[in-house]
Tab-separated table of C-alpha atoms in Angstrom:
chain	number	residue	atom	x	y	z
D	7	UNK	CA	26.104	-5.203	-19.181
D	8	UNK	CA	28.768	-2.509	-19.686
D	9	UNK	CA	29.746	-0.518	-16.601
D	10	UNK	CA	28.290	2.759	-17.840
D	11	UNK	CA	24.964	1.117	-18.700
D	12	UNK	CA	24.859	-0.509	-15.276
D	13	UNK	CA	25.646	2.770	-13.519
D	14	UNK	CA	22.885	4.620	-15.358
D	15	UNK	CA	20.337	1.901	-14.773
D	16	UNK	CA	20.969	1.814	-11.011
D	17	UNK	CA	20.978	5.619	-10.861
D	18	UNK	CA	17.473	5.626	-12.336
D	19	UNK	CA	16.110	3.399	-9.550
D	20	UNK	CA	14.473	4.845	-6.434
D	21	UNK	CA	15.814	3.773	-3.099
D	22	UNK	CA	16.167	6.504	-0.447
D	23	UNK	CA	17.509	5.628	3.009
D	24	UNK	CA	15.189	3.192	4.686
D	25	UNK	CA	13.380	2.310	1.417
D	26	UNK	CA	16.115	0.436	-0.507
D	27	UNK	CA	14.298	-2.875	-1.124
D	28	UNK	CA	13.713	-2.363	-4.893
D	29	UNK	CA	17.462	-1.747	-5.370
D	30	UNK	CA	18.330	-4.730	-3.188
D	31	UNK	CA	16.118	-6.991	-5.312
D	32	UNK	CA	17.765	-5.786	-8.532
D	33	UNK	CA	21.256	-6.276	-7.087
D	34	UNK	CA	20.293	-9.788	-6.009
D	35	UNK	CA	19.215	-10.549	-9.570
D	36	UNK	CA	22.470	-9.253	-10.968
D	37	UNK	CA	24.588	-11.271	-8.509
D	38	UNK	CA	22.722	-14.557	-8.585
D	39	UNK	CA	24.763	-15.985	-11.481
D	40	UNK	CA	28.158	-15.018	-10.053
D	41	UNK	CA	27.840	-15.760	-6.334
D	42	UNK	CA	27.043	-18.861	-4.291
D	43	UNK	CA	24.630	-17.292	-1.842
D	44	UNK	CA	22.541	-14.153	-1.546
D	45	UNK	CA	20.550	-13.011	1.437
D	46	UNK	CA	18.867	-9.894	2.802
D	47	UNK	CA	19.387	-9.317	6.511
D	48	UNK	CA	17.021	-7.726	9.049
D	49	UNK	CA	18.311	-4.242	8.271
D	50	UNK	CA	17.726	-4.709	4.525
D	51	UNK	CA	21.370	-5.132	3.564
D	52	UNK	CA	21.975	-7.393	0.525
D	53	UNK	CA	24.868	-9.750	1.238
D	54	UNK	CA	26.201	-12.059	-1.536
D	55	UNK	CA	29.017	-14.568	-1.047
D	56	UNK	CA	31.438	-16.119	-3.535
D	57	UNK	CA	33.404	-18.978	-1.909
D	58	UNK	CA	36.838	-20.014	-3.137
D	59	UNK	CA	36.554	-23.523	-1.674
D	60	UNK	CA	40.049	-23.465	-0.114
D	61	UNK	CA	40.603	-24.437	3.512
D	62	UNK	CA	41.778	-21.619	5.763
D	63	UNK	CA	40.698	-18.977	3.284
D	64	UNK	CA	40.222	-15.480	4.599
D	65	UNK	CA	37.233	-13.332	3.769
D	66	UNK	CA	37.275	-9.989	2.073
D	67	UNK	CA	34.133	-7.816	2.037
D	68	UNK	CA	33.611	-5.260	-0.692
D	69	UNK	CA	30.949	-2.751	0.097
D	70	UNK	CA	28.971	0.066	-1.505
D	71	UNK	CA	25.777	1.579	-0.172
D	72	UNK	CA	22.454	1.312	-1.982
D	73	UNK	CA	20.596	4.210	-0.500
D	74	UNK	CA	20.270	7.738	-1.847
D	75	UNK	CA	19.318	11.019	-0.247
D	76	UNK	CA	15.605	11.806	-0.431
D	77	UNK	CA	12.581	13.025	1.495
D	78	UNK	CA	9.621	11.599	3.459
D	79	UNK	CA	6.062	12.984	3.538
D	80	UNK	CA	5.253	14.350	7.023
D	81	UNK	CA	1.966	16.174	6.466
D	82	UNK	CA	-0.431	18.119	4.230
D	83	UNK	CA	-1.136	21.781	3.715
D	84	UNK	CA	-3.988	22.699	1.359
D	85	UNK	CA	-3.085	19.732	-0.834
D	86	UNK	CA	0.656	20.458	-0.771
D	87	UNK	CA	2.926	17.917	0.892
D	88	UNK	CA	5.105	18.790	3.884
D	89	UNK	CA	8.263	16.762	4.023
D	90	UNK	CA	11.411	15.905	5.975
D	91	UNK	CA	14.849	15.129	4.577
D	92	UNK	CA	16.436	11.707	4.436
D	93	UNK	CA	20.178	12.337	4.588
D	94	UNK	CA	22.203	15.517	4.183
D	95	UNK	CA	20.423	17.831	1.724
D	96	UNK	CA	21.411	21.434	1.130
D	97	UNK	CA	18.172	23.487	1.326
D	98	UNK	CA	19.586	26.127	-1.101
D	99	UNK	CA	18.969	23.802	-4.041
D	100	UNK	CA	15.473	22.644	-3.165
D	101	UNK	CA	13.107	25.354	-4.451
D	102	UNK	CA	11.666	24.494	-7.897
D	103	UNK	CA	13.169	21.001	-7.976
D	104	UNK	CA	11.347	18.146	-9.653
D	105	UNK	CA	10.652	15.080	-7.539
D	106	UNK	CA	8.978	11.697	-7.647
D	107	UNK	CA	6.671	10.821	-4.801
D	108	UNK	CA	6.909	7.035	-4.446
D	109	UNK	CA	3.223	6.219	-4.140
D	110	UNK	CA	1.879	2.732	-4.978
D	111	UNK	CA	1.264	1.300	-7.491
D	112	UNK	CA	2.670	4.163	-9.532
D	113	UNK	CA	4.853	7.106	-8.416
D	114	UNK	CA	3.540	10.644	-8.760
D	115	UNK	CA	5.489	13.554	-10.219
D	116	UNK	CA	5.771	16.729	-8.174
D	117	UNK	CA	7.644	19.979	-7.815
D	118	UNK	CA	8.979	21.724	-4.756
D	119	UNK	CA	7.375	25.137	-4.383
D	120	UNK	CA	9.191	28.398	-4.834
D	121	UNK	CA	8.353	32.069	-4.910
D	122	UNK	CA	9.192	33.842	-8.173
D	123	UNK	CA	11.562	36.823	-7.947
D	124	UNK	CA	8.774	39.268	-8.809
D	125	UNK	CA	7.042	38.777	-5.415
D	126	UNK	CA	10.116	38.517	-3.107
D	127	UNK	CA	10.600	41.081	-0.419
D	128	UNK	CA	13.832	43.113	-0.572
D	129	UNK	CA	16.798	40.962	0.529
D	130	UNK	CA	14.799	37.672	0.506
D	131	UNK	CA	16.574	36.468	-2.667
D	132	UNK	CA	19.804	36.236	-0.695
D	133	UNK	CA	18.339	34.031	2.033
D	134	UNK	CA	18.236	30.236	2.255
D	135	UNK	CA	14.771	28.828	2.847
D	136	UNK	CA	14.476	26.234	5.602
D	137	UNK	CA	13.391	22.892	4.085
D	138	UNK	CA	10.674	22.696	6.777
D	139	UNK	CA	8.976	25.735	5.147
D	140	UNK	CA	8.895	24.170	1.686
D	141	UNK	CA	6.179	21.978	0.241
D	142	UNK	CA	5.792	19.546	-2.668
D	143	UNK	CA	3.069	20.378	-5.203
D	144	UNK	CA	1.570	17.275	-6.839
D	145	UNK	CA	-1.572	19.040	-8.124
D	146	UNK	CA	-4.007	17.553	-5.623
D	147	UNK	CA	-6.588	19.019	-3.288
D	148	UNK	CA	-6.235	18.458	0.455
D	149	UNK	CA	-8.750	15.584	0.414
D	150	UNK	CA	-7.091	13.977	-2.622
D	151	UNK	CA	-3.603	14.266	-1.160
D	152	UNK	CA	-4.653	12.676	2.135
D	153	UNK	CA	-6.415	9.821	0.298
D	154	UNK	CA	-3.712	9.055	-2.264
D	155	UNK	CA	-0.418	9.820	-0.498
D	156	UNK	CA	-0.009	8.198	2.947
D	157	UNK	CA	2.124	9.840	5.612
D	158	UNK	CA	5.607	8.367	5.483
D	159	UNK	CA	5.668	8.030	1.716
D	160	UNK	CA	9.284	8.430	0.432
D	161	UNK	CA	10.249	10.940	-2.222
D	162	UNK	CA	13.309	11.184	-4.481
D	163	UNK	CA	14.694	13.626	-7.034
D	164	UNK	CA	13.147	13.066	-10.473
D	165	UNK	CA	16.307	13.397	-12.575
D	166	UNK	CA	17.672	10.456	-14.554
D	167	UNK	CA	21.194	9.752	-15.703
D	168	UNK	CA	22.438	11.597	-18.811
D	169	UNK	CA	25.706	11.691	-20.694
D	170	UNK	CA	27.979	14.774	-20.753
D	171	UNK	CA	30.826	15.322	-23.110
D	172	UNK	CA	34.212	13.633	-22.480
D	173	UNK	CA	32.951	10.401	-21.001
D	174	UNK	CA	31.095	11.865	-18.047
D	175	UNK	CA	27.597	11.003	-16.811
D	176	UNK	CA	25.340	13.123	-14.681
D	177	UNK	CA	22.318	12.275	-12.580
D	178	UNK	CA	20.875	11.533	-9.152
D	179	UNK	CA	22.156	8.953	-6.669
D	180	UNK	CA	25.524	8.365	-8.318
D	181	UNK	CA	26.462	8.575	-4.646
D	182	UNK	CA	26.631	5.618	-4.224
D	183	UNK	CA	25.025	3.719	-7.105
D	184	UNK	CA	28.126	4.269	-9.307
D	185	UNK	CA	30.148	2.360	-6.699
D	186	UNK	CA	27.414	-0.227	-6.323
D	187	UNK	CA	27.734	-0.798	-10.078
D	188	UNK	CA	31.507	-1.150	-9.659
D	189	UNK	CA	31.035	-3.798	-6.947
D	190	UNK	CA	28.623	-5.753	-9.170
D	191	UNK	CA	31.017	-5.437	-12.130
D	192	UNK	CA	33.863	-6.792	-9.913
D	193	UNK	CA	31.849	-9.749	-8.724
D	194	UNK	CA	30.833	-10.645	-12.261
D	195	UNK	CA	34.425	-10.446	-13.440
D	196	UNK	CA	35.611	-12.631	-10.526
D	197	UNK	CA	33.076	-15.351	-11.396
D	198	UNK	CA	35.447	-17.241	-13.638
D	199	UNK	CA	38.542	-16.707	-11.510
D	200	UNK	CA	40.256	-19.125	-9.118
D	201	UNK	CA	40.606	-17.147	-5.950
D	202	UNK	CA	42.462	-17.551	-2.680
D	203	UNK	CA	39.876	-15.841	-0.558
D	204	UNK	CA	36.097	-15.828	-0.058
D	205	UNK	CA	34.554	-12.632	-1.338
D	206	UNK	CA	31.509	-11.106	0.264
D	207	UNK	CA	29.620	-8.372	-1.516
D	208	UNK	CA	27.695	-5.963	0.677
D	209	UNK	CA	25.123	-3.621	-0.755
D	210	UNK	CA	24.470	-1.612	2.389
D	211	UNK	CA	21.438	0.339	3.484
D	212	UNK	CA	21.087	3.656	5.364
D	213	UNK	CA	24.640	4.960	4.910
D	214	UNK	CA	23.174	8.459	4.456
D	215	UNK	CA	21.635	8.232	7.916
D	216	UNK	CA	24.860	7.312	9.694
D	217	UNK	CA	26.353	4.145	8.166
D	218	UNK	CA	23.689	2.103	9.903
D	219	UNK	CA	23.658	-0.865	7.526
D	220	UNK	CA	27.401	-1.241	7.558
D	221	UNK	CA	27.416	-1.439	11.350
D	222	UNK	CA	25.267	-4.520	11.467
D	223	UNK	CA	26.578	-6.142	8.253
D	224	UNK	CA	30.233	-5.912	9.223
D	225	UNK	CA	29.412	-7.453	12.596
D	226	UNK	CA	27.502	-10.261	10.930
D	227	UNK	CA	29.966	-11.012	8.113
D	228	UNK	CA	33.090	-10.544	10.362
D	229	UNK	CA	35.464	-10.232	7.386
D	230	UNK	CA	39.249	-10.360	7.667
D	231	UNK	CA	39.567	-7.498	5.215
D	232	UNK	CA	37.132	-4.960	3.822
D	233	UNK	CA	37.190	-2.462	0.967
D	234	UNK	CA	34.605	0.282	0.970
D	235	UNK	CA	33.756	1.961	-2.323
D	236	UNK	CA	32.227	5.400	-2.149
D	237	UNK	CA	32.490	8.765	-3.881
D	238	UNK	CA	34.690	11.687	-2.982
D	239	UNK	CA	34.732	15.368	-3.906
D	240	UNK	CA	36.162	16.137	-7.370
D	241	UNK	CA	37.775	19.439	-8.165
D	242	UNK	CA	35.605	22.234	-9.589
D	243	UNK	CA	36.493	25.941	-10.101
D	244	UNK	CA	34.822	26.948	-6.833
D	245	UNK	CA	36.253	24.117	-4.652
D	246	UNK	CA	39.477	23.994	-2.670
D	247	UNK	CA	42.209	22.091	-4.455
D	248	UNK	CA	43.534	20.762	-1.132
D	249	UNK	CA	40.145	19.165	-0.254
D	250	UNK	CA	39.371	17.551	-3.653
D	251	UNK	CA	40.796	15.102	-6.135
D	252	UNK	CA	41.131	15.307	-9.895
D	253	UNK	CA	38.087	14.550	-12.054
D	254	UNK	CA	39.217	11.948	-14.563
D	255	UNK	CA	42.458	11.197	-12.664
D	256	UNK	CA	41.537	7.665	-11.756
D	257	UNK	CA	40.034	6.164	-8.618
D	258	UNK	CA	41.177	7.755	-5.345
D	259	UNK	CA	42.865	5.417	-2.913
D	260	UNK	CA	42.587	6.810	0.637
D	261	UNK	CA	45.350	7.165	3.189
D	262	UNK	CA	44.658	7.950	6.841
D	263	UNK	CA	43.754	6.467	10.240
D	264	UNK	CA	40.461	5.001	8.960
D	265	UNK	CA	42.474	2.757	6.566
D	266	UNK	CA	44.824	-0.111	7.201
D	267	UNK	CA	48.142	1.081	5.806
D	268	UNK	CA	49.602	-2.327	4.834
D	269	UNK	CA	46.401	-3.258	3.002
D	270	UNK	CA	46.293	0.148	1.305
D	271	UNK	CA	49.911	-0.183	0.238
D	272	UNK	CA	49.094	-3.538	-1.378
D	273	UNK	CA	46.162	-1.980	-3.273
D	274	UNK	CA	48.424	0.822	-4.509
D	275	UNK	CA	51.037	-1.707	-5.591
D	276	UNK	CA	48.366	-3.732	-7.455
D	277	UNK	CA	47.293	-0.596	-9.359
D	278	UNK	CA	50.928	0.313	-10.163
D	279	UNK	CA	51.831	-3.176	-11.360
D	280	UNK	CA	48.837	-3.305	-13.689
D	281	UNK	CA	49.348	0.287	-14.866
D	282	UNK	CA	45.798	1.263	-13.729
D	283	UNK	CA	45.272	4.995	-13.238
D	284	UNK	CA	44.819	6.056	-9.610
D	285	UNK	CA	45.386	8.976	-7.311
D	286	UNK	CA	45.995	9.336	-3.578
D	287	UNK	CA	43.502	11.004	-1.244
D	288	UNK	CA	44.607	11.832	2.271
D	289	UNK	CA	41.790	11.488	4.826
D	290	UNK	CA	42.966	12.759	8.217
D	291	UNK	CA	40.082	11.454	10.291
D	292	UNK	CA	36.418	10.488	9.755
D	293	UNK	CA	36.103	9.353	6.164
D	294	UNK	CA	32.292	9.831	6.217
D	295	UNK	CA	31.884	6.396	4.593
D	296	UNK	CA	31.058	2.835	5.616
D	297	UNK	CA	34.762	2.326	6.161
D	298	UNK	CA	34.432	4.220	9.385
D	299	UNK	CA	31.945	1.776	10.796
D	300	UNK	CA	33.509	-1.346	9.303
D	301	UNK	CA	36.998	-0.721	10.691
D	302	UNK	CA	35.807	-1.024	14.322
D	303	UNK	CA	33.398	-3.948	13.892
D	304	UNK	CA	33.898	-6.722	16.462
D	305	UNK	CA	37.661	-6.712	17.273
D	306	UNK	CA	38.571	-4.605	14.256
D	307	UNK	CA	38.734	-5.161	10.525
D	308	UNK	CA	41.607	-4.274	8.161
D	309	UNK	CA	39.852	-1.734	5.985
D	310	UNK	CA	40.618	0.197	2.817
D	311	UNK	CA	38.734	2.904	0.941
D	312	UNK	CA	38.569	3.448	-2.801
D	313	UNK	CA	36.561	6.388	-4.113
D	314	UNK	CA	35.220	7.666	-7.378
D	315	UNK	CA	35.718	11.439	-7.870
D	316	UNK	CA	32.288	13.091	-8.055
D	317	UNK	CA	31.157	16.635	-8.682
D	318	UNK	CA	28.048	18.240	-7.057
D	319	UNK	CA	27.566	15.651	-4.277
D	320	UNK	CA	24.075	15.297	-2.806
D	321	UNK	CA	22.345	17.002	-5.706
D	322	UNK	CA	20.242	15.701	-8.624
D	323	UNK	CA	23.165	16.486	-10.966
D	324	UNK	CA	25.977	14.400	-9.449
D	325	UNK	CA	28.662	13.903	-12.112
D	326	UNK	CA	31.353	11.254	-12.565
D	327	UNK	CA	33.811	10.218	-15.212
D	328	UNK	CA	33.159	6.631	-16.328
D	329	UNK	CA	36.931	6.129	-16.636
D	330	UNK	CA	37.304	6.780	-12.896
D	331	UNK	CA	34.687	4.109	-12.142
D	332	UNK	CA	36.395	1.681	-14.497
D	333	UNK	CA	39.694	2.399	-12.673
D	334	UNK	CA	38.100	1.489	-9.308
D	335	UNK	CA	36.743	-1.756	-10.721
D	336	UNK	CA	40.085	-2.714	-12.367
D	337	UNK	CA	42.090	-1.972	-9.218
D	338	UNK	CA	39.788	-4.079	-7.078
D	339	UNK	CA	39.839	-7.057	-9.458
D	340	UNK	CA	43.651	-6.901	-9.637
D	341	UNK	CA	43.965	-6.738	-5.846
D	342	UNK	CA	41.496	-9.494	-5.017
D	343	UNK	CA	42.904	-11.968	-7.565
D	344	UNK	CA	46.313	-11.625	-5.944
D	345	UNK	CA	45.100	-12.409	-2.418
D	346	UNK	CA	45.964	-15.829	-1.058
D	347	UNK	CA	44.527	-17.953	1.732
D	348	UNK	CA	47.450	-17.082	4.030
D	349	UNK	CA	47.540	-13.354	3.233
D	350	UNK	CA	48.190	-11.100	6.253
D	351	UNK	CA	47.165	-7.467	5.789
């Protein structure tokens, strides 16, 4: 499966924080042929291992999170659904959004309510509405909603993945399914390679709720090295140039205290030697990614961070350039194939 097709197919799946099991099952299917072992831990993380078979081999863990931002049903109001947010969601974009309520056996389409401009009081159009005051309309009566939609039912944005001009794709959950697709692509490409290290693929849960899956998985795997793949903010006309990276400029390799400098330098060298496009992103402190949790697991893990530039983060219209995702995959393959059993990061 081509990388773009894989990204779009994973984006279309539903797996908000705490409800990632369908995504985990799909990732397991995709990794079965190219890894020696796959397991799901107590948190729901999918962990797959490719062993090199060499004595003294170190372990490198490559990680992307499976979960997406979403909602959870908390109550009913005249047939409308009250909800809470799963992850960081900007309430400004919620009114009139289309959503999928993940009922069983089939999900239900719904819309988040909004007042039309005709009935707003003076000045109300400039105010942000608290998410707690919004509801989801699925077209049911109070009795029907209570019977068909249990409390605790998860909800996701309804948008799928669509192509834009110039090699870009747009959709929900590209944070971090685009990177999850990169990890799968890397593992598939490594299948026929003779490696000097064992490679562990982590598809982590609950990153959007505080990197919870990475905390337990990094402790369990205890890797020698780890590379986290996530998204970072791409430049748009209304964004600060100093806090973003170029869209279409290649994968962003992070520098900062959350990253092991020697390991990062080796990744940069691998990209340079193979003439793979990349750019540097300086991260002064908390990276806001699983790298933050992984770095301090057990007695510490040499950690690096590679990111795909993304526009409109945590919205249903997240946008990436496929070439940037390809850059991330190519850099990671180049770096891992150069690692040897006695490598010291």
